[in-house]
Tab-separated table of C-alpha atoms in Angstrom:
chain	number	residue	atom	x	y	z
A	1	MET	CA	-133.047	-69.953	172.862
A	2	SER	CA	-129.065	-70.382	172.726
A	3	HIS	CA	-126.851	-68.751	174.727
A	4	THR	CA	-123.591	-68.117	174.120
A	5	VAL	CA	-120.227	-66.210	176.491
A	6	TYR	CA	-117.778	-63.576	175.712
A	7	LEU	CA	-114.959	-62.742	177.864
A	8	GLN	CA	-114.204	-59.146	176.869
A	9	PRO	CA	-111.237	-57.603	177.980
A	10	LEU	CA	-111.479	-54.090	179.003
A	11	THR	CA	-108.610	-52.098	180.693
A	12	THR	CA	-105.034	-52.348	179.690
A	13	VAL	CA	-101.891	-51.567	181.606
A	14	THR	CA	-98.741	-50.775	181.520
A	15	GLY	CA	-97.540	-53.665	182.699
A	16	PRO	CA	-98.359	-56.438	185.795
A	17	GLN	CA	-96.106	-54.801	188.292
A	18	ALA	CA	-98.092	-51.798	188.134
A	19	VAL	CA	-101.496	-53.577	189.486
A	20	GLU	CA	-99.188	-56.062	191.636
A	21	GLY	CA	-99.739	-58.775	189.187
A	22	ASP	CA	-103.274	-58.666	188.783
A	23	ALA	CA	-102.891	-58.245	185.306
A	24	VAL	CA	-103.330	-60.888	181.974
A	25	ARG	CA	-100.406	-61.074	179.187
A	26	LEU	CA	-102.646	-60.365	175.820
A	27	GLY	CA	-102.410	-63.301	173.309
A	28	GLY	CA	-98.632	-63.930	173.699
A	29	SER	CA	-98.488	-59.872	173.222
A	30	MET	CA	-96.663	-56.822	174.813
A	31	VAL	CA	-100.202	-55.921	175.892
A	32	TYR	CA	-101.717	-56.271	179.419
A	33	VAL	CA	-105.041	-56.129	180.711
A	34	ARG	CA	-106.079	-56.157	184.305
A	35	GLU	CA	-110.354	-56.185	183.626
A	36	PHE	CA	-112.579	-58.276	181.563
A	37	ALA	CA	-116.410	-58.590	181.170
A	38	VAL	CA	-117.645	-62.437	181.573
A	39	ILE	CA	-120.981	-61.370	179.006
A	40	VAL	CA	-123.776	-63.761	178.512
A	41	ARG	CA	-125.741	-63.328	175.254
A	42	SER	CA	-129.304	-65.175	174.478
A	43	GLY	CA	-130.878	-64.781	171.608
A	44	GLY	CA	-128.121	-61.848	170.662
A	45	ALA	CA	-129.319	-59.863	173.612
A	46	VAL	CA	-126.780	-59.222	176.328
A	47	GLU	CA	-128.433	-61.057	179.286
A	48	SER	CA	-125.844	-60.583	182.001
A	49	ARG	CA	-122.546	-58.986	182.624
A	50	GLN	CA	-120.150	-59.060	185.163
A	51	VAL	CA	-116.731	-57.199	185.334
A	52	VAL	CA	-113.725	-58.950	186.770
A	53	THR	CA	-110.149	-59.112	187.483
A	54	ARG	CA	-107.856	-62.026	186.707
A	55	GLU	CA	-108.197	-62.614	190.602
A	56	ARG	CA	-111.885	-63.228	190.428
A	57	MET	CA	-112.161	-64.954	187.017
A	58	ASP	CA	-112.276	-68.015	188.163
A	59	ALA	CA	-115.347	-67.531	190.452
A	60	ALA	CA	-116.983	-65.865	187.487
A	61	LEU	CA	-116.713	-68.441	185.273
A	62	ALA	CA	-118.185	-71.281	188.198
A	63	GLU	CA	-120.917	-68.602	188.131
A	64	LEU	CA	-121.630	-69.571	184.278
A	65	PRO	CA	-124.669	-72.132	183.291
A	66	ALA	CA	-123.414	-75.660	183.145
A	67	ASP	CA	-123.246	-75.510	179.385
A	68	LEU	CA	-121.416	-72.027	178.864
A	69	ALA	CA	-118.616	-72.564	181.667
A	70	ASP	CA	-115.977	-75.211	179.116
A	71	GLU	CA	-116.534	-72.701	176.780
A	72	GLY	CA	-115.916	-69.836	179.396
A	73	ALA	CA	-112.745	-71.806	180.859
A	74	ALA	CA	-111.358	-72.166	177.143
A	75	GLN	CA	-112.177	-68.320	176.269
A	76	TRP	CA	-109.649	-67.775	179.093
A	77	ALA	CA	-107.099	-70.153	178.436
A	78	GLY	CA	-107.113	-68.506	174.561
A	79	LEU	CA	-107.114	-65.359	176.250
A	80	GLN	CA	-103.563	-66.100	177.621
A	81	ARG	CA	-102.451	-68.592	174.878
A	82	VAL	CA	-98.859	-67.666	173.775
A	83	HIS	CA	-98.662	-68.301	170.242
A	84	PRO	CA	-95.550	-70.329	168.680
A	85	PRO	CA	-93.788	-68.266	165.815
A	86	LEU	CA	-94.701	-68.832	162.150
A	87	GLN	CA	-92.476	-70.699	160.146
A	88	CYS	CA	-91.823	-69.643	156.588
A	89	GLY	CA	-89.697	-71.626	154.928
A	90	GLU	CA	-86.073	-70.597	156.535
A	91	ARG	CA	-87.877	-67.289	158.063
A	92	THR	CA	-89.274	-67.135	161.902
A	93	ILE	CA	-91.846	-65.034	162.336
A	94	ARG	CA	-92.157	-64.273	165.948
A	95	LEU	CA	-95.603	-62.991	167.561
A	96	ASP	CA	-94.363	-61.867	170.229
A	97	GLN	CA	-94.521	-57.725	169.221
A	98	PRO	CA	-96.503	-56.992	166.081
A	99	GLN	CA	-95.347	-57.567	162.869
A	100	VAL	CA	-95.514	-55.876	159.576
A	101	MET	CA	-96.924	-57.499	156.234
A	102	GLY	CA	-96.602	-55.375	152.874
A	103	ILE	CA	-99.224	-55.169	150.410
A	104	LEU	CA	-97.889	-56.254	146.785
A	105	ASN	CA	-101.278	-56.365	144.505
A	106	VAL	CA	-100.453	-57.582	140.855
A	107	THR	CA	-103.913	-56.347	139.598
A	108	PRO	CA	-105.631	-53.671	137.289
A	109	ASP	CA	-108.118	-52.642	139.749
A	110	SER	CA	-107.650	-52.462	143.289
A	111	PHE	CA	-108.474	-49.453	145.607
A	112	SER	CA	-105.202	-48.161	146.067
A	113	ASP	CA	-102.298	-49.211	143.599
A	114	GLY	CA	-104.312	-50.899	141.298
A	115	GLY	CA	-102.171	-51.525	137.956
A	116	GLN	CA	-99.117	-49.943	139.534
A	117	PHE	CA	-97.509	-52.810	139.962
A	118	MET	CA	-99.000	-55.179	137.473
A	119	ASP	CA	-97.571	-54.902	134.271
A	120	ASP	CA	-94.256	-53.401	134.860
A	121	PRO	CA	-92.003	-56.097	136.271
A	122	GLU	CA	-89.236	-53.393	137.542
A	123	ALA	CA	-91.713	-51.506	139.685
A	124	MET	CA	-92.898	-54.789	141.447
A	125	ARG	CA	-89.365	-55.684	141.743
A	126	ALA	CA	-88.566	-52.552	143.303
A	127	GLN	CA	-91.487	-52.065	145.809
A	128	ALA	CA	-91.203	-55.722	146.939
A	129	ALA	CA	-87.311	-54.899	148.171
A	130	THR	CA	-88.516	-51.796	149.295
A	131	MET	CA	-90.901	-53.140	151.583
A	132	HIS	CA	-88.649	-56.203	152.460
A	133	GLU	CA	-85.846	-53.564	153.125
A	134	ALA	CA	-88.141	-51.583	155.181
A	135	GLY	CA	-88.689	-54.260	157.522
A	136	ALA	CA	-91.799	-56.184	156.432
A	137	ALA	CA	-91.772	-59.702	158.092
A	138	ILE	CA	-94.349	-60.906	155.221
A	139	LEU	CA	-95.133	-59.672	151.763
A	140	ASP	CA	-98.830	-60.036	151.004
A	141	ILE	CA	-99.145	-61.268	146.761
A	142	GLY	CA	-102.382	-60.739	145.266
A	143	GLY	CA	-103.810	-60.834	142.106
A	144	GLU	CA	-107.618	-60.169	142.617
A	145	SER	CA	-109.537	-57.439	144.375
A	146	THR	CA	-111.543	-57.663	146.889
A	147	ARG	CA	-112.707	-54.258	146.698
A	148	PRO	CA	-117.103	-53.819	146.411
A	149	GLY	CA	-117.778	-53.771	142.739
A	150	ALA	CA	-114.426	-55.562	141.474
A	151	ALA	CA	-114.671	-57.700	138.812
A	152	THR	CA	-114.130	-62.110	139.132
A	153	VAL	CA	-110.780	-62.929	137.579
A	154	TRP	CA	-110.689	-65.972	135.953
A	155	GLU	CA	-107.967	-68.446	138.259
A	156	GLY	CA	-105.721	-68.834	135.183
A	157	ASP	CA	-104.895	-65.391	135.000
A	158	GLU	CA	-105.245	-64.926	138.617
A	159	ILE	CA	-102.043	-67.642	138.616
A	160	LYS	CA	-100.134	-65.310	135.654
A	161	ARG	CA	-100.352	-62.366	137.768
A	162	VAL	CA	-99.010	-63.435	141.115
A	163	VAL	CA	-96.545	-66.359	140.368
A	164	PRO	CA	-94.140	-64.125	138.967
A	165	ALA	CA	-94.413	-61.794	141.782
A	166	ILE	CA	-93.900	-64.944	144.409
A	167	GLU	CA	-90.611	-65.896	142.948
A	168	VAL	CA	-88.960	-62.160	142.965
A	169	CYS	CA	-89.921	-61.977	146.684
A	170	ALA	CA	-89.226	-65.538	147.507
A	171	ALA	CA	-85.976	-64.984	145.567
A	172	MET	CA	-85.000	-62.059	147.819
A	173	GLY	CA	-84.962	-63.897	151.014
A	174	ALA	CA	-88.902	-62.530	151.975
A	175	ALA	CA	-91.658	-64.666	153.651
A	176	VAL	CA	-94.416	-64.662	151.305
A	177	SER	CA	-97.993	-64.851	151.573
A	178	VAL	CA	-100.638	-65.390	148.707
A	179	ASP	CA	-104.085	-63.540	149.245
A	180	THR	CA	-106.220	-65.952	147.012
A	181	ARG	CA	-109.281	-67.606	147.224
A	182	ARG	CA	-109.033	-70.344	145.142
A	183	PRO	CA	-107.271	-73.597	145.660
A	184	ALA	CA	-105.685	-73.971	142.432
A	185	VAL	CA	-103.969	-70.328	142.793
A	186	MET	CA	-103.297	-71.310	146.291
A	187	GLU	CA	-101.480	-74.934	144.923
A	188	ALA	CA	-99.153	-72.623	142.386
A	189	ALA	CA	-98.328	-69.814	144.546
A	190	LEU	CA	-97.263	-72.030	147.484
A	191	GLY	CA	-95.348	-74.150	144.296
A	192	ALA	CA	-93.316	-70.686	143.170
A	193	GLY	CA	-92.315	-70.210	147.184
A	194	ALA	CA	-95.347	-68.631	148.715
A	195	HIS	CA	-95.333	-69.758	152.233
A	196	VAL	CA	-99.289	-68.565	153.857
A	197	ILE	CA	-102.555	-68.648	152.546
A	198	ASN	CA	-104.760	-65.719	153.156
A	199	ASP	CA	-107.952	-66.219	152.285
A	200	VAL	CA	-110.945	-63.436	152.043
A	201	SER	CA	-113.337	-66.184	152.528
A	202	ALA	CA	-112.024	-68.123	154.945
A	203	LEU	CA	-111.675	-71.378	152.687
A	204	ARG	CA	-115.485	-70.857	151.984
A	205	HIS	CA	-115.261	-70.022	148.178
A	206	ASP	CA	-114.063	-73.181	146.908
A	207	PRO	CA	-115.279	-76.646	148.773
A	208	ARG	CA	-111.947	-77.824	148.181
A	209	SER	CA	-109.816	-75.469	149.818
A	210	LEU	CA	-110.286	-76.606	153.556
A	211	ALA	CA	-109.284	-80.018	152.224
A	212	TYR	CA	-106.208	-78.279	150.391
A	213	ALA	CA	-104.795	-75.995	153.107
A	214	ALA	CA	-104.946	-78.454	155.553
A	215	ALA	CA	-102.607	-81.224	153.092
A	216	SER	CA	-100.384	-77.954	152.220
A	217	GLY	CA	-99.308	-78.017	155.980
A	218	ALA	CA	-99.414	-74.361	155.098
A	219	PRO	CA	-100.060	-71.346	157.570
A	220	VAL	CA	-103.928	-69.955	156.547
A	221	ILE	CA	-105.277	-66.658	157.690
A	222	LEU	CA	-109.079	-66.982	157.590
A	223	MET	CA	-110.942	-63.460	157.539
A	224	HIS	CA	-114.498	-62.333	158.504
A	225	ALA	CA	-116.822	-61.164	155.209
A	226	PRO	CA	-120.542	-61.909	155.869
A	227	GLY	CA	-121.612	-62.879	152.085
A	228	ALA	CA	-123.408	-65.822	152.658
A	229	SER	CA	-122.278	-66.632	148.552
A	230	VAL	CA	-118.631	-65.844	147.673
A	231	GLU	CA	-118.982	-66.639	144.520
A	232	ALA	CA	-117.516	-62.895	143.001
A	233	ALA	CA	-115.916	-60.049	145.161
A	234	GLU	CA	-118.903	-58.138	145.583
A	235	GLU	CA	-120.721	-60.952	147.437
A	236	LEU	CA	-117.887	-60.702	149.786
A	237	HIS	CA	-119.911	-57.585	151.358
A	238	LYS	CA	-123.829	-58.151	151.135
A	239	ASP	CA	-125.139	-59.835	154.102
A	240	GLY	CA	-123.600	-57.551	156.516
A	241	THR	CA	-126.396	-57.634	159.333
A	242	TYR	CA	-125.333	-57.501	162.846
A	243	THR	CA	-127.397	-57.625	166.069
A	244	ALA	CA	-123.861	-56.464	167.849
A	245	VAL	CA	-121.125	-56.393	165.116
A	246	ALA	CA	-118.131	-57.589	167.168
A	247	PHE	CA	-120.150	-60.476	168.712
A	248	ASP	CA	-121.572	-61.753	165.425
A	249	VAL	CA	-118.012	-61.668	163.892
A	250	PHE	CA	-116.213	-63.166	167.176
A	251	ASP	CA	-118.968	-65.829	166.906
A	252	TRP	CA	-118.201	-66.513	162.622
A	253	LEU	CA	-114.755	-66.468	163.236
A	254	LYS	CA	-115.257	-69.249	165.823
A	255	GLU	CA	-117.325	-71.443	163.440
A	256	ARG	CA	-114.526	-70.821	160.656
A	257	ARG	CA	-111.586	-71.923	163.355
A	258	ASP	CA	-113.635	-75.169	164.027
A	259	ALA	CA	-114.224	-75.595	160.429
A	260	ALA	CA	-110.596	-75.327	159.793
A	261	LEU	CA	-109.604	-77.871	163.008
A	262	ALA	CA	-111.907	-80.243	161.820
A	263	ALA	CA	-110.286	-80.232	158.171
A	264	GLY	CA	-106.624	-81.521	159.674
A	265	ILE	CA	-105.227	-77.708	160.139
A	266	ALA	CA	-103.243	-77.672	162.727
A	267	ARG	CA	-104.234	-74.962	165.612
A	268	GLU	CA	-100.925	-72.899	165.450
A	269	LYS	CA	-101.235	-72.564	162.012
A	270	ILE	CA	-104.531	-70.771	162.200
A	271	VAL	CA	-104.475	-66.783	162.038
A	272	LEU	CA	-107.874	-64.721	162.255
A	273	ASP	CA	-109.153	-61.534	161.070
A	274	PRO	CA	-112.143	-59.765	161.775
A	275	GLY	CA	-112.391	-58.364	158.328
A	276	VAL	CA	-112.721	-54.467	159.060
A	277	GLY	CA	-114.278	-53.095	155.739
A	278	PHE	CA	-116.023	-56.233	154.297
A	279	GLY	CA	-119.587	-56.367	154.587
A	280	LYS	CA	-119.966	-53.498	157.599
A	281	THR	CA	-120.358	-50.124	157.278
A	282	LEU	CA	-118.682	-47.058	158.921
A	283	ALA	CA	-120.381	-47.125	162.602
A	284	GLN	CA	-119.875	-51.035	162.630
A	285	ASN	CA	-116.410	-51.026	161.611
A	286	LEU	CA	-115.848	-48.425	164.156
A	287	ALA	CA	-117.420	-50.621	166.719
A	288	LEU	CA	-115.343	-53.847	165.467
A	289	LEU	CA	-112.259	-51.327	166.033
A	290	ASN	CA	-113.380	-50.650	169.555
A	291	ALA	CA	-113.794	-54.478	170.273
A	292	LEU	CA	-110.588	-55.618	168.609
A	293	PRO	CA	-108.880	-57.158	171.924
A	294	LEU	CA	-112.259	-59.599	172.290
A	295	PHE	CA	-110.887	-61.757	169.412
A	296	HIS	CA	-107.788	-62.935	171.618
A	297	ALA	CA	-110.130	-65.644	173.525
A	298	LEU	CA	-110.509	-67.269	170.757
A	299	GLY	CA	-106.710	-68.340	171.385
A	300	GLN	CA	-105.317	-67.627	167.376
A	301	PRO	CA	-103.316	-65.295	166.191
A	302	LEU	CA	-104.762	-62.339	165.005
A	303	LEU	CA	-104.502	-59.904	161.712
A	304	LEU	CA	-105.336	-56.444	161.393
A	305	GLY	CA	-105.749	-55.570	157.641
A	306	ALA	CA	-107.247	-51.303	157.940
A	307	SER	CA	-104.702	-49.988	155.604
A	308	ARG	CA	-106.052	-46.956	153.250
A	309	LYS	CA	-109.326	-48.654	153.924
A	310	ARG	CA	-112.940	-46.599	153.231
A	311	MET	CA	-113.567	-45.664	156.680
A	312	ILE	CA	-110.453	-43.566	157.200
A	313	GLY	CA	-111.663	-41.968	153.795
A	314	ALA	CA	-115.513	-41.146	155.397
A	315	LEU	CA	-113.790	-39.582	158.689
A	316	SER	CA	-111.449	-37.221	156.983
A	317	ASN	CA	-113.384	-35.180	154.186
A	318	GLU	CA	-113.154	-38.314	151.763
A	319	ALA	CA	-109.545	-38.092	151.562
A	320	ALA	CA	-108.280	-40.015	148.648
A	321	ALA	CA	-106.986	-43.689	149.059
A	322	HIS	CA	-103.291	-42.685	148.892
A	323	GLU	CA	-104.233	-39.577	151.211
A	324	ARG	CA	-104.605	-41.831	154.431
A	325	LEU	CA	-101.708	-42.434	155.918
A	326	GLY	CA	-102.179	-40.447	159.085
A	327	GLY	CA	-105.332	-43.060	159.425
A	328	SER	CA	-104.068	-45.804	158.611
A	329	LEU	CA	-101.030	-45.538	161.328
A	330	THR	CA	-103.785	-44.839	163.920
A	331	LEU	CA	-105.776	-47.600	163.142
A	332	ALA	CA	-102.043	-49.692	163.130
A	333	GLN	CA	-101.727	-48.137	166.590
A	334	ILE	CA	-105.001	-49.612	167.394
A	335	GLY	CA	-104.322	-52.691	166.650
A	336	MET	CA	-100.845	-52.744	168.190
A	337	ASP	CA	-102.313	-51.529	171.455
A	338	ALA	CA	-105.372	-54.454	171.122
A	339	GLY	CA	-102.165	-57.123	171.221
A	340	TYR	CA	-101.971	-57.619	167.293
A	341	HIS	CA	-100.120	-60.328	166.223
A	342	LEU	CA	-100.149	-58.918	162.678
A	343	LEU	CA	-100.680	-55.694	160.703
A	344	ARG	CA	-101.226	-55.819	157.231
A	345	VAL	CA	-100.825	-52.368	155.375
A	346	HIS	CA	-99.575	-50.529	152.161
A	347	ASP	CA	-97.107	-48.028	153.735
A	348	VAL	CA	-94.306	-50.733	155.588
A	349	PHE	CA	-91.733	-48.115	156.083
A	350	GLU	CA	-94.127	-45.710	158.205
A	351	THR	CA	-95.927	-48.554	160.034
A	352	VAL	CA	-92.478	-49.911	160.684
A	353	GLN	CA	-91.505	-46.805	162.528
A	354	ALA	CA	-94.491	-46.797	164.390
A	355	ARG	CA	-94.103	-49.991	165.571
A	356	ASN	CA	-90.542	-49.417	166.741
A	357	VAL	CA	-91.599	-46.442	168.578
A	358	TRP	CA	-94.404	-48.209	170.293
A	359	ARG	CA	-92.263	-51.169	171.205
A	360	GLY	CA	-89.843	-48.625	172.747
A	361	LEU	CA	-92.323	-47.637	175.075
A	362	ARG	CA	-93.868	-50.607	175.932
A	363	ASP	CA	-90.593	-52.250	176.743
A	364	ALA	CA	-89.682	-49.300	179.018
A	365	ALA	CA	-92.972	-49.775	180.554
A	366	LEU	CA	-92.637	-53.652	181.330
A	367	THR	CA	-89.219	-52.725	182.890
A	368	ASP	CA	-90.018	-49.600	184.738
A	369	PHE	CA	-90.476	-50.184	188.680
A	370	ASN	CA	-90.083	-46.689	189.876
A	371	GLY	CA	-93.179	-45.945	190.897
A	372	LEU	CA	-93.430	-49.272	193.537
A	373	VAL	CA	-92.903	-49.392	197.013
A	374	ALA	CA	-88.809	-50.189	197.262
């Protein structure tokens, strides 16, 4: 029976000085963690669990079975990895604080703003400029809805939707990602000025995607979606069966990271997204969100996309998508508290403001030595 190991961050502290240096900076972010659970699973069930701090981690790893020791050491290094910036043309996206990615859908049927920016070029241009000026580090442009029940889009139509929007955003100096599963769209988008490939199928939709992404040299975002078949958007949400959702998603993303590395995609160009809302129940989404820090052990920059998701409505009297700002900001803060590097959101101004206040609090905590013995 196969065994797997996980190093799960548990308790955050205001800064390393608060615990005499016995803390770890999480993924090069502004978040510090003192306690970690070293968990071994066998056949999906937890076999052992030990809670340790940084001072005890080497001893805990040495106690692991020989076949898990190397993986444990790799995860320990991954938790502490400081990630280099993402280079998007002339723009440099630093990952030492949370960065906001603004969503620009040029589709007729997206769950939140479908049709609003597809048929009105001036509305699309105004929305892109508003998000860019509000502080979005990246504008994420999608031409296909991936909500449950959305119709499949022919790649030619998808290209016609996204290319004009990309050209507008690139012309205003924005860093641009393209939200697509199709290599032909990726190629057209990068040719139009996009810098990042954001694939909700984690480069599984088309067998040519991995090779194309590697050859392009562009950063890629790989998102978890459980569907074994990813031909239609609906199928991204199928087959969501988990023993323990956080650990199962972790294993899945690890496999996709390794597939990307094997295809020749540089490690520093791989961003991982746990896929909140894709093929997961409300309870599973909540469990996943509570375990967000775990994914730093994969050693990659992390993205959280929870803005206006269905789970917010489920927890707030079925509020409509456009009435989910409060819940979206709460989940954005959960991501920031977990050390996530990118927040994919609809409400850029409000999220940037929340990020700036959060950043101020973190700066103050990291420079506060008043409670220590002089």
